[in-house]
Coordinates of C-alpha atoms in Angstrom, one line a residue:
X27 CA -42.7 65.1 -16.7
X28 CA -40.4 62.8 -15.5
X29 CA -37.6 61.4 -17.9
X30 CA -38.6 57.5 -18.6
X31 CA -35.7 55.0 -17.1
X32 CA -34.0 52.8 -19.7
X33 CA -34.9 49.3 -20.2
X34 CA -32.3 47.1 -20.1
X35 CA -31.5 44.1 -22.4
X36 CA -32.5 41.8 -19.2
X37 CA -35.7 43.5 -18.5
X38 CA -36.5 43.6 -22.5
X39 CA -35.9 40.0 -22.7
X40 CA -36.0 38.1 -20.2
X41 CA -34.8 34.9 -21.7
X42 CA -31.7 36.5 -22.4
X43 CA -30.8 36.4 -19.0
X44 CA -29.7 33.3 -17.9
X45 CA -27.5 32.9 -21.0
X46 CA -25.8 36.0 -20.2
X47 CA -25.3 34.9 -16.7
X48 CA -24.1 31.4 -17.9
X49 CA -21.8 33.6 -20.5
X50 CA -20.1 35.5 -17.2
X51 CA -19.6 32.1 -15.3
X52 CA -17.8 30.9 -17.8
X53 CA -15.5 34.0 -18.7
X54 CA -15.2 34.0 -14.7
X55 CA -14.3 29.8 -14.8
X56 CA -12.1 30.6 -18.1
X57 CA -10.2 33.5 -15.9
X58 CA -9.1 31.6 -13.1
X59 CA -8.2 28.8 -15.2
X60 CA -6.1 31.2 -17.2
X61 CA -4.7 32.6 -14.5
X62 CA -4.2 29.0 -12.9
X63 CA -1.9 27.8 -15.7
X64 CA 0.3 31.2 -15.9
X65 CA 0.7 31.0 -11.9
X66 CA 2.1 27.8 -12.7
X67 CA 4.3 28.3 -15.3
X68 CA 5.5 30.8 -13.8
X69 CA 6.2 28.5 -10.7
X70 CA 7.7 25.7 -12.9
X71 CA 10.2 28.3 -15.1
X72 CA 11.5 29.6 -11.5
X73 CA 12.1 25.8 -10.4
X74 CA 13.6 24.6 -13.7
X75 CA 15.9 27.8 -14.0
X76 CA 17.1 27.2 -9.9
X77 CA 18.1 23.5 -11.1
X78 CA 20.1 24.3 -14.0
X79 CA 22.0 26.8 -12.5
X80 CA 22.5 25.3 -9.5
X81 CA 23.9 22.3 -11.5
X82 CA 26.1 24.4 -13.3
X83 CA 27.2 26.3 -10.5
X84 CA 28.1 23.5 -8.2
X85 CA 28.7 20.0 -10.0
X86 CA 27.1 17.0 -9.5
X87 CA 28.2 15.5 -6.1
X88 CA 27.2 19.8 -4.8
X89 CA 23.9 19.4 -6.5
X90 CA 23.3 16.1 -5.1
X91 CA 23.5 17.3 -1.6
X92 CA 21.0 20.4 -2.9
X93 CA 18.7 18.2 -4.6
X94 CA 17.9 16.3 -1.0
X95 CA 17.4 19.5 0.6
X96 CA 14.9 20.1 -2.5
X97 CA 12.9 16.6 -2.5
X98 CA 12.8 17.6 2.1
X99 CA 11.1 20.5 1.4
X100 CA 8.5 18.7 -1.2
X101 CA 7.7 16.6 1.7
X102 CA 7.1 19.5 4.2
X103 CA 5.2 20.9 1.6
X104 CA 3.0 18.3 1.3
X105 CA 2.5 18.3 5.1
X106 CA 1.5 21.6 5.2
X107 CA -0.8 21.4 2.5
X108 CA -2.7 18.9 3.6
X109 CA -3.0 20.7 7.3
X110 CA -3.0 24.2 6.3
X111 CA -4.2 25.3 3.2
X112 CA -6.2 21.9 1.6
X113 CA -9.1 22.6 3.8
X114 CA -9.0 26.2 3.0
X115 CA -9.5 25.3 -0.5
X116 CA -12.1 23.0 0.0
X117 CA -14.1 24.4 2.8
X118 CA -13.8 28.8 1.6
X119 CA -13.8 29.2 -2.1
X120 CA -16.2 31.2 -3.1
X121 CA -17.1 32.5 0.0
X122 CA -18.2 35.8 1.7
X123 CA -14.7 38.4 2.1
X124 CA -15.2 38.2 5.4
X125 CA -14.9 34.6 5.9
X126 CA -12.5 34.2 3.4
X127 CA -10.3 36.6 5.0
X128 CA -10.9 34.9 8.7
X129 CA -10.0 31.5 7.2
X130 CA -7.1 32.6 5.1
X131 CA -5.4 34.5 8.6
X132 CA -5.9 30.8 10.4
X133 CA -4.6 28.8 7.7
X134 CA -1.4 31.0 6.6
X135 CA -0.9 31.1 9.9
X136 CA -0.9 27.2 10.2
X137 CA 1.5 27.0 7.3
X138 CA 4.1 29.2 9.4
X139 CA 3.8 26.9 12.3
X140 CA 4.5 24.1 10.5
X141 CA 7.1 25.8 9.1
X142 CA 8.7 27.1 12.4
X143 CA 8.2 23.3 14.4
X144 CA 9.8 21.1 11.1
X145 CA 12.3 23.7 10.2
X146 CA 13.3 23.5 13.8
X147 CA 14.1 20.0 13.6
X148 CA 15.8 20.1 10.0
X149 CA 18.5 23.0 12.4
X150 CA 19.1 20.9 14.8
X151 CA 19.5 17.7 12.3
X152 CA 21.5 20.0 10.3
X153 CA 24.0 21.2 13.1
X154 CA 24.3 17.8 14.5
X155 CA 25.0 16.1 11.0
X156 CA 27.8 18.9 10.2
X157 CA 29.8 18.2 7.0
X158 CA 28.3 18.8 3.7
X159 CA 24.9 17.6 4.0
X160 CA 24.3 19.4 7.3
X161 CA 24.5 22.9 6.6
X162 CA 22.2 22.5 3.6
X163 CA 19.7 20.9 6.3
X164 CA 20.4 23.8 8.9
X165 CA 19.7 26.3 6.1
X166 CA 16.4 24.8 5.2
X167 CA 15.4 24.5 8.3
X168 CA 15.9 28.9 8.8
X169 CA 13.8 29.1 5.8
X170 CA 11.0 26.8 5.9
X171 CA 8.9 29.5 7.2
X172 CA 9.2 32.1 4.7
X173 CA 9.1 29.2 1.8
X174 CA 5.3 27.3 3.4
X175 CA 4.2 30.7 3.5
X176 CA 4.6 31.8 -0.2
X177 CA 2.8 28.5 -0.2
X178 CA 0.4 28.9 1.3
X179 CA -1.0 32.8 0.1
X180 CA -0.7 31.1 -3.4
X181 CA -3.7 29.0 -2.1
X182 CA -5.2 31.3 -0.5
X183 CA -5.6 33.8 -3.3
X184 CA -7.6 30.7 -5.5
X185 CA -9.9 30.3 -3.1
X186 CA -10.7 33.7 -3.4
X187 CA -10.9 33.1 -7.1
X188 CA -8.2 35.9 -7.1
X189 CA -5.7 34.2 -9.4
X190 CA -3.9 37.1 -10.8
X191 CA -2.4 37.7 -6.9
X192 CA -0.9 34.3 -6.8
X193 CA 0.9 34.8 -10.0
X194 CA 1.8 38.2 -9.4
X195 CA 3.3 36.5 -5.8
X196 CA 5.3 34.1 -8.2
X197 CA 6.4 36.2 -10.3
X198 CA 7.8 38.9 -7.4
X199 CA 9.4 35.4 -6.3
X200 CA 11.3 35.0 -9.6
X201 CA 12.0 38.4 -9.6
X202 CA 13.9 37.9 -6.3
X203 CA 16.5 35.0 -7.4
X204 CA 18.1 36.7 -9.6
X205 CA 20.0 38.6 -7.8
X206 CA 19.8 36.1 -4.7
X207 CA 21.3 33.4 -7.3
X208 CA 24.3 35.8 -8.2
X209 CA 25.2 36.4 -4.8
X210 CA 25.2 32.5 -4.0
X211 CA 26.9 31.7 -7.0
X212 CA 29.8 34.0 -5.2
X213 CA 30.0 32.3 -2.6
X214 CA 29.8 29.1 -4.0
X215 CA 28.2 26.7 -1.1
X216 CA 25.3 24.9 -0.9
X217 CA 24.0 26.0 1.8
X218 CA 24.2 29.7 0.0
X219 CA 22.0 28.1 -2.8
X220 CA 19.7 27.3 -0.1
X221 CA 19.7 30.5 1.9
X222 CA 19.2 32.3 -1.3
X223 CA 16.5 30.5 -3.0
X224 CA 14.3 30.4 0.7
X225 CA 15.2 34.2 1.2
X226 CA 13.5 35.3 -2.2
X227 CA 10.7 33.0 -1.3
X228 CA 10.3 35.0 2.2
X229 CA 10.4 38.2 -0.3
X230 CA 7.3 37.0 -1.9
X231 CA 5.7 35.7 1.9
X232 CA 6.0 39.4 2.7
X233 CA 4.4 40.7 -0.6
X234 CA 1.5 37.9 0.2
X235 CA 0.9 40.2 3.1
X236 CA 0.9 43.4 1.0
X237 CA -1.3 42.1 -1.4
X238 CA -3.6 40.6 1.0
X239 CA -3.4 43.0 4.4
X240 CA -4.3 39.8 6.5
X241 CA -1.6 39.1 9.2
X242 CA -1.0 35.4 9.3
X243 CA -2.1 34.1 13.4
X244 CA -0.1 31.5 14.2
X245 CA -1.8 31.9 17.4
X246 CA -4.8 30.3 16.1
X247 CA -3.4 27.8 14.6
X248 CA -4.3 25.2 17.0
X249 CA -7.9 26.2 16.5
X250 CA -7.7 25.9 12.6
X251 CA -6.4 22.3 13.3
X252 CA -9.1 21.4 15.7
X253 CA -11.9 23.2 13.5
X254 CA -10.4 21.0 9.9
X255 CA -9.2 17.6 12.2
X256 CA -11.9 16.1 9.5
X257 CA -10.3 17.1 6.8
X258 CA -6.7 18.0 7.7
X259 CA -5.6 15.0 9.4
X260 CA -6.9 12.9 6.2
X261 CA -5.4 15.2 3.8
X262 CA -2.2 15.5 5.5
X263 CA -2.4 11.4 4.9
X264 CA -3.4 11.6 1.4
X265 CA -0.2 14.1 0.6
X266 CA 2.3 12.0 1.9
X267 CA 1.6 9.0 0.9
X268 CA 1.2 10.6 -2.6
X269 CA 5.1 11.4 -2.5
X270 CA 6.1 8.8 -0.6
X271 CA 4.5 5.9 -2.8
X272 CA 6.8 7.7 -5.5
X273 CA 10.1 7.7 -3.6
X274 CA 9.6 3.9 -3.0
X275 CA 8.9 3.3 -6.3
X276 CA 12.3 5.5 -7.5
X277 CA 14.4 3.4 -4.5
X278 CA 12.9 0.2 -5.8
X279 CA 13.5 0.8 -9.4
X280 CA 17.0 1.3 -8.8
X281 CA 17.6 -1.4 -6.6
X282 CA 16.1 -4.0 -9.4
X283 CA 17.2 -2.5 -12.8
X284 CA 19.9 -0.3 -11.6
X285 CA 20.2 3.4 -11.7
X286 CA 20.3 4.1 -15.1
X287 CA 16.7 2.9 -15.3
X288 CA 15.2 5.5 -12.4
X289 CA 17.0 8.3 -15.2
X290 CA 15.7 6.6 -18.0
X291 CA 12.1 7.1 -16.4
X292 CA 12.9 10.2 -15.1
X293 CA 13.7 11.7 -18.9
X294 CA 10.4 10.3 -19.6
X295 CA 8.9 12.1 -17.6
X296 CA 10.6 14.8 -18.8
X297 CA 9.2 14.9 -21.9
X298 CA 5.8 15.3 -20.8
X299 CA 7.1 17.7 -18.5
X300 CA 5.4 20.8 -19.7
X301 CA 2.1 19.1 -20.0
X302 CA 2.4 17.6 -16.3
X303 CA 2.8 21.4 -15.7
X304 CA -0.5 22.4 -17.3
X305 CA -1.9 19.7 -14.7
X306 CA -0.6 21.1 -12.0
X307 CA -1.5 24.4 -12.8
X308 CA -5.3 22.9 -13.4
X309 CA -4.8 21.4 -9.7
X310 CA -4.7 24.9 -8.4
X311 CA -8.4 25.7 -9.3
X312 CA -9.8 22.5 -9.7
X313 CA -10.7 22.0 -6.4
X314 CA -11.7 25.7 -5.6
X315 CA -13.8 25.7 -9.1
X316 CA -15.4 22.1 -8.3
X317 CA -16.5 23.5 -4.3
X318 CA -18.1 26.5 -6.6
X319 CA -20.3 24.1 -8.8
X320 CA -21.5 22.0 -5.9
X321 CA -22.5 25.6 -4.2
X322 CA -23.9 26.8 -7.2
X323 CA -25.3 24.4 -9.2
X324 CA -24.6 21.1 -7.2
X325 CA -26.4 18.8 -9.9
X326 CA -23.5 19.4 -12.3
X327 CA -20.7 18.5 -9.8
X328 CA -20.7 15.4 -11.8
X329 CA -20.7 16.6 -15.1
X330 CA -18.2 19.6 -14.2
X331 CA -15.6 16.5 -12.9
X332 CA -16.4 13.7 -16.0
X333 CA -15.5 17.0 -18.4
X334 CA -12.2 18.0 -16.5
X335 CA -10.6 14.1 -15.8
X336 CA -11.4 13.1 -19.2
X337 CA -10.3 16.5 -20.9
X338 CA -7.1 15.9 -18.9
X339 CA -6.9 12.4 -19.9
X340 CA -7.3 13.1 -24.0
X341 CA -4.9 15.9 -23.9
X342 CA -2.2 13.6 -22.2
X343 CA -3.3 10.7 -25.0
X344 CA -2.3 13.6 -27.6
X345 CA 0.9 14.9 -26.5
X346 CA 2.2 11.2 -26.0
X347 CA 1.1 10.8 -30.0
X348 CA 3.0 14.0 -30.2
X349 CA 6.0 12.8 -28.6
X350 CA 6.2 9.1 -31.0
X351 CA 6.5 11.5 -33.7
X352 CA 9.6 13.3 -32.4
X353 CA 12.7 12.8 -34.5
X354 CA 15.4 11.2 -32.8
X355 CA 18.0 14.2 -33.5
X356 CA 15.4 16.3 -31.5
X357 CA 15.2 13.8 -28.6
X358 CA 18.3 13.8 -28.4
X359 CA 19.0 17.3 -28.1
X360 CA 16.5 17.5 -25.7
X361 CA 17.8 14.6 -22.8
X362 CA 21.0 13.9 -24.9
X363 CA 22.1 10.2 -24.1
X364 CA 19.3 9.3 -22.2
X365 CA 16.9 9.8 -25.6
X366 CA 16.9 6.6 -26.6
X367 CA 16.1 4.6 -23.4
X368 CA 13.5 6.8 -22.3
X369 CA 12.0 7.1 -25.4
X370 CA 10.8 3.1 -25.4
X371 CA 8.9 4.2 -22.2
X372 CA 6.9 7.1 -24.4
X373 CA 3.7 5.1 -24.7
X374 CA 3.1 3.5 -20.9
X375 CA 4.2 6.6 -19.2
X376 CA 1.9 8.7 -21.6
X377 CA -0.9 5.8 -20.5
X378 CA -0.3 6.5 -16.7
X379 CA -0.7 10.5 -17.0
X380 CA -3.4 10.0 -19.2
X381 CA -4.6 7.1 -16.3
X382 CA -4.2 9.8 -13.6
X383 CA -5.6 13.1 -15.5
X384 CA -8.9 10.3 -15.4
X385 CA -8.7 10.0 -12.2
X386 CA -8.1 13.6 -11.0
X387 CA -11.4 14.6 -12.1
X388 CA -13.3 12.4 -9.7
X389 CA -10.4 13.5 -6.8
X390 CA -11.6 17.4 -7.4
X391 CA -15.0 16.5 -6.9
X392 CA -14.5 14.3 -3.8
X393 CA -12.4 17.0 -2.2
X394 CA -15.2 19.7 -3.4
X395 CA -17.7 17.4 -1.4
X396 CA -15.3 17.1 1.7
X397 CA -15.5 13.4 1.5
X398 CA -12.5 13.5 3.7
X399 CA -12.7 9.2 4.6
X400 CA -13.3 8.3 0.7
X401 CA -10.7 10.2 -0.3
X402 CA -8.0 9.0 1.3
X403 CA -9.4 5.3 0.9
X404 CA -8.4 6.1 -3.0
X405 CA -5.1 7.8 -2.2
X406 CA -3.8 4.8 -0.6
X407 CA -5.3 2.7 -2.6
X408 CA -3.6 4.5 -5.5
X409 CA -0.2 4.2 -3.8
X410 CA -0.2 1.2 -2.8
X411 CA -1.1 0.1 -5.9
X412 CA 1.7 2.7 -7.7
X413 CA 4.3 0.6 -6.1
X414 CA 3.1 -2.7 -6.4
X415 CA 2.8 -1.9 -10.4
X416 CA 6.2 -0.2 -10.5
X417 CA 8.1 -2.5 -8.7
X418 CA 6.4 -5.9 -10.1
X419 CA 6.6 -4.6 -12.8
X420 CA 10.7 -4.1 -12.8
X421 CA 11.2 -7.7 -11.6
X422 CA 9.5 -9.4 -14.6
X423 CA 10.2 -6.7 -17.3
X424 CA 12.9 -4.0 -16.0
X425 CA 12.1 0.0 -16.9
X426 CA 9.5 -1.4 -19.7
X427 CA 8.1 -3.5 -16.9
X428 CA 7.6 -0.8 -14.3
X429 CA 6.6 1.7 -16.7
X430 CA 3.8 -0.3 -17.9
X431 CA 2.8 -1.4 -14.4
X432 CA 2.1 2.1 -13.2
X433 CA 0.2 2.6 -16.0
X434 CA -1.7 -0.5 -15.3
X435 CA -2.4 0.9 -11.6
X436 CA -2.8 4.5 -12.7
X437 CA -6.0 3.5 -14.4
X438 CA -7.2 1.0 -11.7
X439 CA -6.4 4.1 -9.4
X440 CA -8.7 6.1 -11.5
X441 CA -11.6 3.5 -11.6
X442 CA -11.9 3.2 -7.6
X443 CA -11.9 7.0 -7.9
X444 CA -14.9 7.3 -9.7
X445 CA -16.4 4.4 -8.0
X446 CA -15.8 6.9 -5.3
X447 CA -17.3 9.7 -6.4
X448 CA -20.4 8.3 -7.9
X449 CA -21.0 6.5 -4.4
X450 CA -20.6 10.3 -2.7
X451 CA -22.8 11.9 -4.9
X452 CA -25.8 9.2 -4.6
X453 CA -25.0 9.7 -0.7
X454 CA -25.8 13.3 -1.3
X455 CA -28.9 13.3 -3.0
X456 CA -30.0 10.6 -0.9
X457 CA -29.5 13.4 2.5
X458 CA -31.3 15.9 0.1
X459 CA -34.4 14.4 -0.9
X460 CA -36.6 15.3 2.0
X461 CA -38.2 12.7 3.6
X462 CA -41.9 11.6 2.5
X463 CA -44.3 10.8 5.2
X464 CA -47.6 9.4 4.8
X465 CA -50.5 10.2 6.4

């Protein structure tokens, strides 16, 4: 006689089931959000570390010069974002392997295109420029490739909700400097600094391969272009004008209240550095996670987004109240002479994270719904009005003034987002609801 087959739990009771699969999903969402935040502190400890000991290694007029080479490639990056590896996110997480893998060849091989046509450009503006500045630029410009690339597997491996790669990536990327640092620090240039720090990044670009066995095809990067032009064009759009509306407003500042007030803003900023870092870490999977829930269980997109901006927004509320209670000999051992102006600009720069965390709830969900048009309608809205509030704000009150006037337009920001993203989602059920005919 046959040996009876166990019965599991499931099959016992059914009801359990759904709560156990609800249980996995959210061990599964809980995972790549962990993994999410130690990719990006892992990203933000490399960054900090290059700083300070590039600083100390060349001066301040040396870092200068290294610092613009820095802010260039946080513009490129941007560009290739929005191009490459934006639609990747928003278009293949959660996918079948097979398409994943398909998609992620197209897009990394996007980001190396853009790479090889801008760093082109920053050689030859580099060699023509000469002097101090231009081999800084030319350097750049050899090592765009390898430094979009690293880029762009980190995205990649989210949308695969394989988080642990992309900090593993990071982390071989760190590993890297060290010794790449030390051998700069010889040599003592700039443009060493540079060559080192995009040389260790090209280490972890050829690890990304390793780990993921998918040749980048820069080949078909026209195709991946063409396929996105919805999204990607938009996006690309969107990125810029999110870094550029914050250069104006730095320029600006300076020019009305003088320099000292763009550093007393900037050591504000500073001191909610390591929570901005938790929000850019939470940026890295909010997108992928939000594209999951509307394949999933698309009547919860809402829900999952109202939950994430205004989780964001209460945990920037508290570590502002956490900062007011600071003493003053631990500010200033923190930013040193630049405590005590930027600690009057504590409560409206707290305001504007807080405004944008709000706001970057309903973004997530837009992007998850490839609202390509409404999205970037609220981006520029949101820079334009970043500037305006910034800058009017410096003319009638100074660094108070502008602090408290991108807070103001932080949270109008975050209004027309979810104005935004409630329109979207009535668009959606509307196409849904199948059409009733009567007889």
């Amino acid at each position: 006689m046959p040996a009876e087959e166990p019965t599991t739990t499931e099959e016992a009771n059914p009801r359990t089931a759904p709560a156990a699969s609800a249980g996995s999903a959210r061990r599964a969402f809980v995972g790549r959000l962990s993994w999410g935040l130690a990719d990006q502190a892992a990203s933000s400890i490399s960054n900090f570390a290059v700083g300070v000991y590039v600083a100390r290694s060349l001066g301040v007029t040396a870092f200068g010069v290294f610092s613009l080479a820095w802010v260039t490639y946080g513009v490129v990056l941007n560009v290739s974002r929005g191009l490459a590896t934006d639609p990747l996110v928003v278009r293949f997480s959660g996918v079948p392997d097979a398409s994943w893998r398909g998609a992620a060849a197209r897009s990394s091989g996007t980001a190396l295109g853009v790479g090889a046509a801008i760093g082109a450009a920053c050689l030859a503006v580099g060699l023509a420029l000469g002097g101090r500045v231009g081999p800084a630029f030319a350097c750049l410009g050899v090592m765009l490739p390898g430094l979009l690339l690293q880029d762009a597997w980190r995205y990649a491996f989210f949308a695969a909700g394989a988080g642990r790669k992309a900090f593993v990536n990071d982390v071989v990327w760190g590993v890297a400097l060290v010794p790449a640092m030390v051998v700069a620090a010889r040599v003592g240039s700039v443009a060493a600094f540079v060559l080192a720090w995009g040389a260790s990044a090209t280490v972890a670009a050829g690890y990304g391969y390793v780990q993921s066995g998918i040749l980048p095809r820069v080949t078909r990067a026209r195709a991946w272009l063409r396929e996105q032009r919805d999204l990607g064009y938009r996006y690309l759009v969107e990125n810029v004008s999110l870094s550029g509306a914050s250069q104006l407003r730095a320029y600006g500042l300076g020019a009305i209240a003088g320099v000292g007030a763009v550093g007393a803003v900037r050591g504000a900023e500073l001191l909610l550095g390591p929570f901005l870092a938790v929000l850019m870490g939470l940026s890295l999977v909010t997108v992928a996670e939000a594209a999951r829930v509307l394949r999933q269980t698309p009547h919860q997109l809402g829900r999952f987004c109202l939950l994430l901006g205004g989780g964001q927004a209460a945990a920037a509320l508290l570590w502002g109240g956490a900062l007011l209670l600071m003493p003053d000999r631990l500010g200033g051992f923190v930013l040193g002479g630049v405590w005590h102006s930027a600690a009057q600009l504590i409560v409206p720069v707290t305001f504007g994270v807080a405004g944008a965390g709000l706001g970057t709830g309903a973004a997530a969900g837009l992007r998850a719904l490839a609202a390509a048009r409404r999205s970037l309608r609220c981006q520029l809205f949101a820079s334009a009005c970043y500037v305006a509030g910034g800058l009017g704000g410096a003319v009638l009150g100074g660094t108070v003034g502008s602090a408290w006037g991108v807070a103001a337009a932080t949270v109008c920001a975050s209004a027309v987002w979810w104005l935004h993203l409630r329109s979207a989602l009535r668009e959606r059920h509307h196409h849904l609801i199948p059409e009733v005919r009567t007889p």
